[in-house]
Coordinates of C-alpha atoms and ligand atoms in Angstrom, one line a residue:
M7 CA -50.2 -9.1 -3.1
S8 CA -49.1 -8.9 0.5
F9 CA -47.4 -5.8 2.0
E10 CA -44.3 -7.9 2.5
S11 CA -43.9 -9.1 -1.0
V12 CA -44.5 -5.6 -2.4
H13 CA -41.6 -4.5 -0.2
G14 CA -39.5 -7.5 -1.1
K15 CA -40.0 -6.7 -4.8
K16 CA -39.0 -3.1 -4.3
D17 CA -35.9 -4.1 -2.3
K18 CA -34.8 -6.4 -5.0
A19 CA -35.3 -3.8 -7.7
L20 CA -33.1 -1.4 -5.6
S21 CA -30.4 -4.1 -5.1
R22 CA -30.4 -4.9 -8.8
R23 CA -30.0 -1.2 -9.7
V24 CA -27.2 -0.8 -7.1
D25 CA -25.4 -3.8 -8.7
E26 CA -25.4 -1.9 -12.0
I27 CA -24.1 1.3 -10.4
C28 CA -21.4 -0.5 -8.5
K29 CA -20.3 -2.2 -11.8
E30 CA -20.0 1.2 -13.4
F31 CA -17.7 2.4 -10.7
T32 CA -15.5 -0.7 -10.9
I33 CA -12.0 -0.3 -12.4
D34 CA -10.3 -3.5 -13.4
K35 CA -6.7 -4.5 -14.1
S36 CA -6.8 -3.7 -17.8
E37 CA -8.3 -0.3 -17.2
L38 CA -5.6 0.4 -14.7
E39 CA -3.0 -0.4 -17.3
E40 CA -4.6 1.8 -19.9
L41 CA -5.0 4.7 -17.5
T42 CA -1.4 4.3 -16.3
Y43 CA 0.1 4.4 -19.8
H44 CA -2.0 7.3 -20.8
F45 CA -0.9 9.1 -17.7
I46 CA 2.8 8.5 -18.6
D47 CA 2.0 10.0 -22.1
S48 CA 0.4 13.0 -20.4
L49 CA 3.4 13.6 -18.2
E50 CA 5.6 13.6 -21.3
A51 CA 3.3 15.8 -23.2
G52 CA 3.1 18.3 -20.4
L53 CA 6.9 18.8 -20.3
Q54 CA 7.0 19.9 -23.9
P55 CA 6.8 23.6 -25.0
L56 CA 3.2 24.9 -24.7
G57 CA 1.3 24.5 -27.9
K58 CA -1.4 26.6 -29.5
D59 CA -3.8 26.0 -26.6
Q60 CA -1.5 27.4 -24.1
G61 CA -4.1 29.9 -22.9
T62 CA -6.4 27.1 -21.8
Y63 CA -4.1 24.5 -20.4
R64 CA -6.6 21.8 -21.0
N65 CA -3.9 19.2 -20.6
M66 CA -2.0 18.4 -17.4
P67 CA -0.2 21.7 -16.7
M68 CA 3.1 20.1 -15.4
I69 CA 4.4 23.3 -13.8
P70 CA 8.1 23.8 -13.2
S71 CA 8.4 24.8 -9.5
F72 CA 12.0 26.2 -9.7
V73 CA 12.9 24.1 -6.7
T74 CA 15.9 22.2 -7.7
D75 CA 17.1 20.5 -4.5
K76 CA 15.7 18.3 -1.9
P77 CA 16.2 19.4 1.7
N78 CA 18.1 16.9 3.9
G79 CA 16.9 18.0 7.3
T80 CA 19.9 20.2 8.3
E81 CA 18.2 23.5 7.2
T82 CA 17.7 26.2 9.9
G83 CA 15.9 29.5 10.3
L84 CA 12.6 31.3 11.2
F85 CA 10.2 31.9 8.4
L86 CA 6.5 32.8 7.9
A87 CA 4.4 30.5 5.8
A88 CA 0.9 31.3 4.5
D89 CA -1.3 28.6 3.0
L90 CA -4.4 29.2 0.9
G91 CA -5.8 25.7 0.1
G92 CA -9.2 24.1 0.0
T93 CA -11.3 25.4 2.9
N94 CA -8.9 27.2 5.2
F95 CA -6.3 29.9 5.2
R96 CA -3.4 29.2 7.5
I97 CA -0.7 31.5 8.5
C98 CA 2.2 30.2 10.5
S99 CA 5.7 30.8 11.7
V100 CA 8.1 27.9 11.3
E101 CA 11.4 27.5 13.0
L102 CA 13.5 24.9 11.3
R103 CA 15.9 23.4 13.8
G104 CA 18.3 21.7 11.4
D105 CA 17.8 18.2 12.9
H106 CA 14.8 17.1 10.9
T107 CA 12.5 18.8 13.5
F108 CA 10.7 22.1 13.6
T109 CA 8.4 24.2 15.8
L110 CA 5.3 25.7 14.3
Q111 CA 2.8 28.2 15.5
Q112 CA -0.3 28.8 13.5
L113 CA -3.5 30.7 13.0
K114 CA -6.1 28.8 11.0
S115 CA -9.3 30.4 9.7
A116 CA -12.1 29.0 7.6
I117 CA -12.4 31.0 4.4
P118 CA -15.5 33.2 4.9
D119 CA -18.4 32.1 2.7
E120 CA -18.7 35.5 1.1
L121 CA -15.3 35.1 -0.5
L122 CA -16.5 31.9 -2.2
E123 CA -19.6 33.5 -3.6
E124 CA -20.0 33.7 -7.3
E125 CA -20.8 37.4 -7.7
G126 CA -19.1 40.6 -6.7
V127 CA -15.9 39.3 -5.0
S128 CA -12.6 40.8 -6.2
S129 CA -8.9 39.9 -5.8
H130 CA -8.6 42.8 -3.4
D131 CA -11.3 41.3 -1.1
L132 CA -9.5 38.0 -1.0
F133 CA -5.9 39.2 -0.6
N134 CA -6.8 41.9 1.8
Y135 CA -8.4 39.2 4.0
L136 CA -5.2 37.2 3.8
A137 CA -3.1 40.2 4.8
R138 CA -5.4 41.1 7.7
R139 CA -5.1 37.5 9.0
T140 CA -1.3 37.7 8.7
S141 CA -1.4 40.9 10.8
V142 CA -3.6 39.3 13.4
F143 CA -1.3 36.3 13.6
L144 CA 1.8 38.5 14.1
R145 CA 0.2 40.6 16.8
K146 CA -1.1 37.5 18.6
Y147 CA 1.8 35.1 18.3
H148 CA 4.8 37.2 17.5
P149 CA 4.7 40.6 19.1
D150 CA 8.5 40.0 19.4
L151 CA 8.7 40.4 15.7
L152 CA 6.9 43.7 15.6
E153 CA 8.2 47.1 16.3
N154 CA 5.7 50.0 16.6
G155 CA 3.2 47.8 14.7
E156 CA 5.8 47.2 11.8
S157 CA 7.3 43.8 11.4
K158 CA 11.1 43.1 11.4
P159 CA 12.3 41.8 8.1
L160 CA 10.7 38.4 7.6
K161 CA 10.7 36.0 4.6
L162 CA 7.3 34.5 3.8
G163 CA 6.7 31.4 1.7
F164 CA 3.2 31.3 0.2
T165 CA 1.6 28.0 -0.5
F166 CA -1.1 28.6 -3.0
S167 CA -2.8 25.4 -4.0
Y168 CA -4.3 26.3 -7.4
P169 CA -2.7 26.0 -10.8
V170 CA -0.3 28.9 -11.5
D171 CA 2.0 29.7 -14.3
Q172 CA 5.2 29.9 -12.4
K173 CA 8.1 31.9 -14.0
G174 CA 10.4 31.7 -11.0
L175 CA 10.3 30.8 -7.4
G176 CA 9.0 34.2 -6.4
S177 CA 6.1 34.7 -8.8
G178 CA 3.3 33.1 -10.6
T179 CA 0.0 34.0 -12.3
L180 CA -3.2 32.1 -11.7
I181 CA -4.2 29.8 -14.6
R182 CA -7.6 29.0 -13.2
W183 CA -9.3 28.5 -9.8
T184 CA -10.3 25.1 -8.6
K185 CA -12.1 23.9 -5.4
G186 CA -14.8 26.5 -5.2
F187 CA -13.3 29.9 -5.8
H188 CA -14.8 32.1 -8.6
I189 CA -13.0 35.4 -8.4
Q190 CA -12.4 36.1 -12.1
D191 CA -10.2 39.1 -11.8
T192 CA -7.4 37.0 -10.2
V193 CA -7.0 34.8 -13.3
G194 CA -3.9 35.9 -15.1
K195 CA -2.5 38.0 -12.2
D196 CA 0.6 37.4 -10.1
V197 CA -0.7 36.2 -6.8
V198 CA 2.5 37.1 -5.0
Q199 CA 2.2 40.7 -6.0
L200 CA -1.5 40.8 -5.0
Y201 CA -0.6 39.4 -1.5
Q202 CA 2.5 41.6 -1.1
K203 CA 0.5 44.8 -2.0
E204 CA -2.2 44.0 0.7
L205 CA 0.5 43.3 3.3
E206 CA 1.9 46.7 2.7
T207 CA -1.5 48.3 3.2
Q208 CA -1.6 46.5 6.5
G209 CA 1.8 48.2 7.4
L210 CA 3.6 44.9 7.0
S211 CA 6.0 45.9 4.3
S212 CA 8.9 44.2 6.0
V213 CA 7.2 40.8 5.4
R214 CA 8.5 39.8 2.0
V215 CA 6.6 37.1 0.0
V216 CA 9.7 35.5 -1.5
A217 CA 8.5 32.1 -2.6
L218 CA 5.4 30.8 -4.2
T219 CA 4.7 27.1 -3.9
N220 CA 2.0 24.5 -4.1
D221 CA 0.8 22.3 -1.3
T222 CA 2.0 19.2 -3.1
V223 CA 5.6 20.6 -3.5
G224 CA 5.4 21.7 0.2
T225 CA 4.4 18.2 1.2
F226 CA 7.3 16.7 -0.8
L227 CA 9.9 19.1 0.7
S228 CA 8.6 18.7 4.2
H229 CA 8.7 15.0 3.9
C230 CA 12.3 15.2 2.7
Y231 CA 13.2 17.5 5.6
S232 CA 11.6 15.3 8.2
S233 CA 12.7 12.0 7.0
G234 CA 16.1 13.2 5.8
D235 CA 18.1 12.0 2.8
A236 CA 19.5 8.5 3.5
T237 CA 22.8 9.4 1.9
S238 CA 23.4 12.3 4.2
S239 CA 21.8 11.2 7.5
L240 CA 22.6 8.4 9.9
S241 CA 18.9 7.7 10.4
G242 CA 19.2 4.3 8.6
E243 CA 16.4 5.1 6.1
I244 CA 16.6 2.9 3.1
S245 CA 14.1 4.5 0.8
D246 CA 14.1 7.5 -1.4
P247 CA 11.4 10.2 -1.4
V248 CA 10.1 10.3 -4.9
I249 CA 6.6 11.8 -5.0
G250 CA 4.7 14.4 -2.9
C251 CA 1.0 14.1 -3.2
I252 CA -2.3 15.4 -1.8
F253 CA -5.5 13.4 -1.5
G254 CA -7.7 15.8 0.3
T255 CA -10.3 18.4 -0.7
G256 CA -8.4 18.4 -4.1
T257 CA -5.8 16.1 -5.4
N258 CA -2.4 16.7 -7.0
G259 CA 1.2 15.5 -7.0
C260 CA 4.8 16.5 -7.7
Y261 CA 8.0 14.7 -8.4
M262 CA 11.6 15.5 -9.5
E263 CA 12.2 15.6 -13.2
E264 CA 15.5 15.8 -15.1
I265 CA 15.9 19.4 -16.2
D266 CA 17.0 18.2 -19.7
N267 CA 13.5 16.7 -20.1
I268 CA 11.6 19.9 -19.2
K269 CA 11.6 21.2 -22.7
K270 CA 9.0 23.8 -21.9
L271 CA 11.7 25.7 -19.9
P272 CA 13.4 28.1 -22.2
Q273 CA 16.8 26.9 -23.4
E274 CA 18.7 29.8 -21.7
V275 CA 17.0 28.9 -18.3
R276 CA 18.0 25.2 -18.7
D277 CA 21.6 26.3 -19.6
Q278 CA 21.8 28.6 -16.6
L279 CA 20.6 25.9 -14.2
R280 CA 23.1 23.5 -15.7
K281 CA 25.8 26.0 -15.1
E282 CA 24.8 26.2 -11.5
G283 CA 25.2 22.5 -11.3
K284 CA 21.4 21.8 -11.1
T285 CA 20.2 18.7 -12.8
R286 CA 16.6 18.2 -11.5
M287 CA 13.6 20.3 -10.7
I288 CA 10.3 19.5 -8.9
I289 CA 7.4 19.5 -11.3
N290 CA 3.9 20.3 -9.9
T291 CA 1.9 18.1 -12.2
E292 CA -1.6 19.4 -11.4
W293 CA -2.7 15.9 -12.1
G294 CA -6.3 16.9 -11.2
S295 CA -6.4 17.8 -14.8
F296 CA -5.4 14.4 -16.1
D297 CA -7.4 13.4 -19.2
N298 CA -9.7 16.4 -19.4
E299 CA -10.4 15.0 -22.8
L300 CA -12.0 11.9 -21.3
K301 CA -10.0 9.5 -23.5
V302 CA -9.6 6.9 -20.8
L303 CA -11.2 8.1 -17.6
P304 CA -14.4 6.2 -16.5
V305 CA -17.5 8.3 -17.0
T306 CA -20.8 7.8 -15.3
K307 CA -23.8 10.1 -15.7
Y308 CA -23.1 11.3 -12.2
D309 CA -19.6 12.5 -13.1
V310 CA -21.1 14.4 -16.1
A311 CA -23.8 16.0 -13.9
I312 CA -21.3 17.1 -11.3
D313 CA -18.9 18.5 -13.8
Q314 CA -21.4 20.3 -16.0
Q315 CA -24.1 21.4 -13.5
Y316 CA -22.5 21.8 -10.2
S317 CA -18.8 22.4 -10.4
T318 CA -17.2 25.9 -10.8
N319 CA -14.8 24.7 -13.5
P320 CA -16.7 22.6 -16.0
G321 CA -14.5 20.6 -18.4
Y322 CA -11.4 20.9 -16.1
H323 CA -9.9 18.9 -13.3
L324 CA -12.0 15.9 -14.3
F325 CA -9.6 13.4 -12.6
E326 CA -9.9 15.4 -9.4
K327 CA -13.7 15.3 -9.6
R328 CA -13.6 11.5 -9.5
I329 CA -11.1 11.3 -6.6
S330 CA -11.0 14.1 -4.1
G331 CA -12.8 14.7 -0.9
M332 CA -14.7 17.7 -2.2
F333 CA -16.5 15.4 -4.7
L334 CA -17.0 12.0 -3.1
G335 CA -20.1 13.2 -1.2
E336 CA -21.4 15.0 -4.2
I337 CA -21.2 11.8 -6.3
L338 CA -23.2 10.0 -3.6
R339 CA -25.8 12.8 -3.4
N340 CA -26.3 12.6 -7.2
V341 CA -26.7 8.8 -7.1
L342 CA -29.2 9.0 -4.3
V343 CA -31.3 11.7 -6.0
D344 CA -31.2 9.7 -9.2
L345 CA -32.4 6.5 -7.4
H346 CA -35.2 8.4 -5.9
S347 CA -36.3 9.7 -9.3
E348 CA -36.4 6.1 -10.5
G349 CA -38.7 5.3 -7.6
L350 CA -36.2 3.0 -5.9
L351 CA -35.3 5.0 -2.7
F352 CA -37.0 7.2 -0.1
S353 CA -40.5 6.4 -1.3
Q354 CA -42.0 8.5 1.5
Y355 CA -41.1 11.5 -0.7
K356 CA -43.4 11.5 -3.7
T357 CA -41.6 14.2 -5.7
Y358 CA -38.2 15.7 -6.0
E359 CA -39.5 18.9 -4.4
Q360 CA -40.5 17.0 -1.3
L361 CA -37.0 15.6 -0.7
P362 CA -35.1 17.1 2.4
H363 CA -33.6 20.4 1.4
R364 CA -30.1 19.2 2.3
L365 CA -30.3 16.3 -0.1
K366 CA -31.2 18.7 -2.9
T367 CA -28.3 21.1 -2.0
P368 CA -25.1 20.5 -4.1
F369 CA -21.9 19.7 -2.0
K370 CA -24.0 19.5 1.2
L371 CA -23.0 15.8 1.8
S372 CA -19.4 15.7 3.0
S373 CA -16.9 12.9 2.5
E374 CA -16.8 12.6 6.3
V375 CA -20.3 11.1 6.2
L376 CA -19.2 8.6 3.6
S377 CA -16.3 7.6 5.9
H378 CA -18.8 6.7 8.6
I379 CA -21.0 4.7 6.3
E380 CA -18.0 3.0 4.8
I381 CA -17.1 1.1 8.0
D382 CA -20.5 0.8 9.6
D383 CA -20.9 -2.6 11.0
S384 CA -23.5 -1.7 13.6
T385 CA -26.7 -3.6 14.0
D386 CA -29.2 -2.5 11.3
F387 CA -26.6 0.1 10.1
R388 CA -27.5 2.4 13.0
E389 CA -24.3 4.5 12.4
T390 CA -25.4 5.2 8.9
E391 CA -28.9 6.0 10.0
L392 CA -27.6 8.5 12.4
S393 CA -25.1 10.1 10.0
L394 CA -27.7 10.5 7.2
N395 CA -30.2 11.9 9.7
Q396 CA -27.7 14.3 11.1
A397 CA -26.2 15.4 7.8
L398 CA -29.2 15.4 5.5
R399 CA -32.2 15.1 7.8
L400 CA -32.9 11.9 5.8
P401 CA -34.7 9.0 7.4
T402 CA -33.9 5.6 5.8
T403 CA -34.9 2.0 5.9
R404 CA -32.5 -0.8 6.9
H405 CA -32.4 -2.1 3.3
E406 CA -31.8 1.4 1.9
R407 CA -28.9 1.8 4.3
C408 CA -27.4 -1.5 3.3
E409 CA -27.5 -0.5 -0.4
I410 CA -26.2 3.0 0.3
Q411 CA -23.2 1.4 2.0
R412 CA -22.5 -0.6 -1.2
I413 CA -22.7 2.6 -3.2
V414 CA -20.4 4.4 -0.8
R415 CA -17.8 1.6 -1.0
A416 CA -18.0 1.6 -4.8
I417 CA -17.4 5.4 -4.9
S418 CA -14.4 5.3 -2.5
R419 CA -12.9 2.2 -4.2
R420 CA -13.0 3.9 -7.6
S421 CA -11.4 7.0 -6.0
A422 CA -8.6 4.9 -4.4
F423 CA -8.0 2.9 -7.6
L424 CA -7.7 6.1 -9.7
S425 CA -5.4 7.5 -7.1
A426 CA -3.0 4.7 -7.7
V427 CA -2.6 5.6 -11.4
P428 CA -0.4 8.7 -11.0
I429 CA 1.8 7.0 -8.5
A430 CA 2.4 4.0 -10.7
A431 CA 2.9 6.3 -13.7
V432 CA 5.5 8.5 -12.1
L433 CA 7.4 5.6 -10.7
I434 CA 7.5 3.9 -14.1
K435 CA 8.4 7.2 -16.0
T436 CA 11.2 8.0 -13.6
G437 CA 12.5 4.5 -13.3
A438 CA 12.6 5.1 -9.5
L439 CA 12.0 1.4 -8.6
H440 CA 15.3 0.5 -10.3
K441 CA 17.5 3.1 -8.6
R442 CA 19.4 3.2 -5.3
F443 CA 18.2 1.7 -2.0
H444 CA 17.1 -1.4 -4.0
G445 CA 14.4 0.7 -5.6
E446 CA 12.5 1.3 -2.3
V447 CA 10.6 4.5 -2.7
E448 CA 8.7 6.8 -0.3
I449 CA 5.6 8.7 -1.3
G450 CA 4.9 11.7 1.0
C451 CA 1.2 12.2 1.2
D452 CA -1.1 14.7 2.9
G453 CA -4.9 15.4 2.8
S454 CA -7.9 14.3 4.7
V455 CA -8.8 11.4 2.3
V456 CA -5.5 9.6 2.5
E457 CA -5.1 10.3 6.1
Y458 CA -8.6 9.6 7.5
Y459 CA -10.8 7.8 5.0
P460 CA -11.0 4.3 6.2
G461 CA -9.4 1.7 4.0
F462 CA -8.3 4.2 1.4
R463 CA -4.6 3.4 1.7
S464 CA -5.2 -0.3 1.5
M465 CA -7.4 0.0 -1.6
L466 CA -4.7 2.2 -3.1
R467 CA -2.1 -0.4 -2.5
E468 CA -4.4 -3.1 -3.9
A469 CA -4.6 -1.0 -7.1
L470 CA -0.9 -0.4 -7.2
A471 CA -0.3 -4.2 -7.2
L472 CA -2.8 -4.6 -10.0
S473 CA -1.3 -1.8 -12.0
P474 CA 1.7 -2.3 -14.3
L475 CA 4.0 -2.0 -11.2
G476 CA 2.7 -5.5 -10.2
P477 CA 2.9 -6.9 -6.7
D478 CA 6.8 -6.7 -6.7
G479 CA 6.7 -3.0 -7.5
E480 CA 3.9 -2.4 -5.0
R481 CA 5.9 -3.9 -2.2
K482 CA 8.7 -1.3 -2.7
V483 CA 6.3 1.6 -2.3
H484 CA 6.2 3.2 1.2
I485 CA 3.2 5.5 1.6
K486 CA 4.0 8.0 4.4
I487 CA 1.8 10.7 5.8
A488 CA 3.8 14.0 5.6
K489 CA 2.4 16.5 8.0
D490 CA 2.5 20.3 7.8
G491 CA 3.7 20.3 4.2
S492 CA 2.3 23.7 3.4
G493 CA 4.0 25.2 6.5
V494 CA 7.4 23.5 6.5
G495 CA 7.5 23.2 2.7
A496 CA 6.8 26.9 2.2
A497 CA 9.5 27.8 4.9
L498 CA 12.0 25.6 3.0
C499 CA 11.2 27.4 -0.2
A500 CA 11.5 30.8 1.5
L501 CA 14.9 29.7 2.8
V502 CA 16.3 29.0 -0.7
A503 CA 14.6 32.1 -2.3
Ligands
BGC603 C1 -5.2 22.3 -7.1 C2 -3.8 22.0 -6.8 C3 -3.7 21.5 -5.4 C4 -4.6 20.4 -5.1 C5 -4.6 19.9 -3.7 C6 -6.2 21.1 -6.7 O1 -7.5 21.5 -6.9 O2 -5.4 22.6 -8.5 O3 -3.0 23.1 -7.0 O4 -2.4 21.1 -5.2 O5 -6.0 20.8 -5.4 O6 -4.8 20.9 -2.8

């Protein structure tokens, strides 16, 4: 057999296998429906009083945020905001100007690798680091707010983007870590107290951590502040902010729920809020944990491997592991290694051991690489060749690159289709499309995937139209990028605390 036909055969075998994989990643209309209705059930279930499994929160946590009002853009004041999220810690000062605008100064630092290690890291190490960065920030950007090294009284809103059990606006205990942290002694502790204590050891006792919030709540508030409430502004807006969501390293969303429906809030708390004239509260859904039981979520062998072998929280946040930026590259890495083991890719490496080290390293392949491959229309997929070489030191043939692009597109499409599910579900559950402003709604979004991943938003819209919302519902949904949610949102929380 000629050299060419051997290669032709191999190429065909690879293409056939990739066809199968792409099929496994496809979500059709009926699956979208099933997922959406199961999501609505999970929203309802999560609002009920916690059952016997309350210690584990395997279901969607649906955390009451204790934020009961939407800002309208007229809020004013200077606040500090700290943000511990996926890969960075950010400390900022936010001046709300009261006209939908703000000024923000910030110090952003990559979380040191040693704090993400599995062994020997304590809460003290983490929160001491946060307090030291806070002190550096104040000395560098706000010497005006310091007197003899001590700060003037300042309120700080803390955006902590991990599931917490929140008992009020100013406190919350960590339920579990997600997105790479392992520090066991933080679980069950009040993260506000941990941070406050370390601020005090840095001589910053006048900085008071008054509000604890989640990035998704921050995004929602900041979107409301910047866009303004149509009933109270003259900006001519005709849609209503309904959901705040994050599609970045992790994924999550929040929305406003009728307090009467939040049965998990003790009766006396609901009565008190009603007395104060409050009718709604923002719920942080923690939708990354949708369907941890895998009743309706699609499951490929790659999803199982990532959850069980490589993730820090096996069995939890399974929705997030199919959607968010932290996992998209890892899914592709698992597929590539698997195709190599089947003898269909990278035949220059005879064994697994011989593969480039980076291809064997979990989480080494970032979603940014996928975003380059996704839209590569260069001759012979040169962009892809370059990206894979740079990121993984992995040489590829033209045909391999063409097939890798198909896999990348299947992974991102599944991510975007799944991302449409919570949006459709919340809109149906709240009946938002049948309310004021002709049912036009705004979704305030933040995160690298929704902001930068090419085509993500159009695929999400395509899925919304296929979902039970239908094309008429989809047309009423305005997806807006809300910037600086964790800064402005935390400041707005500190304001009302
Ligand atoms: C966390 C959420 C957070 C989301 C987006 C998830 O892993 O559990 O609290 O909002 O990531 O950052």
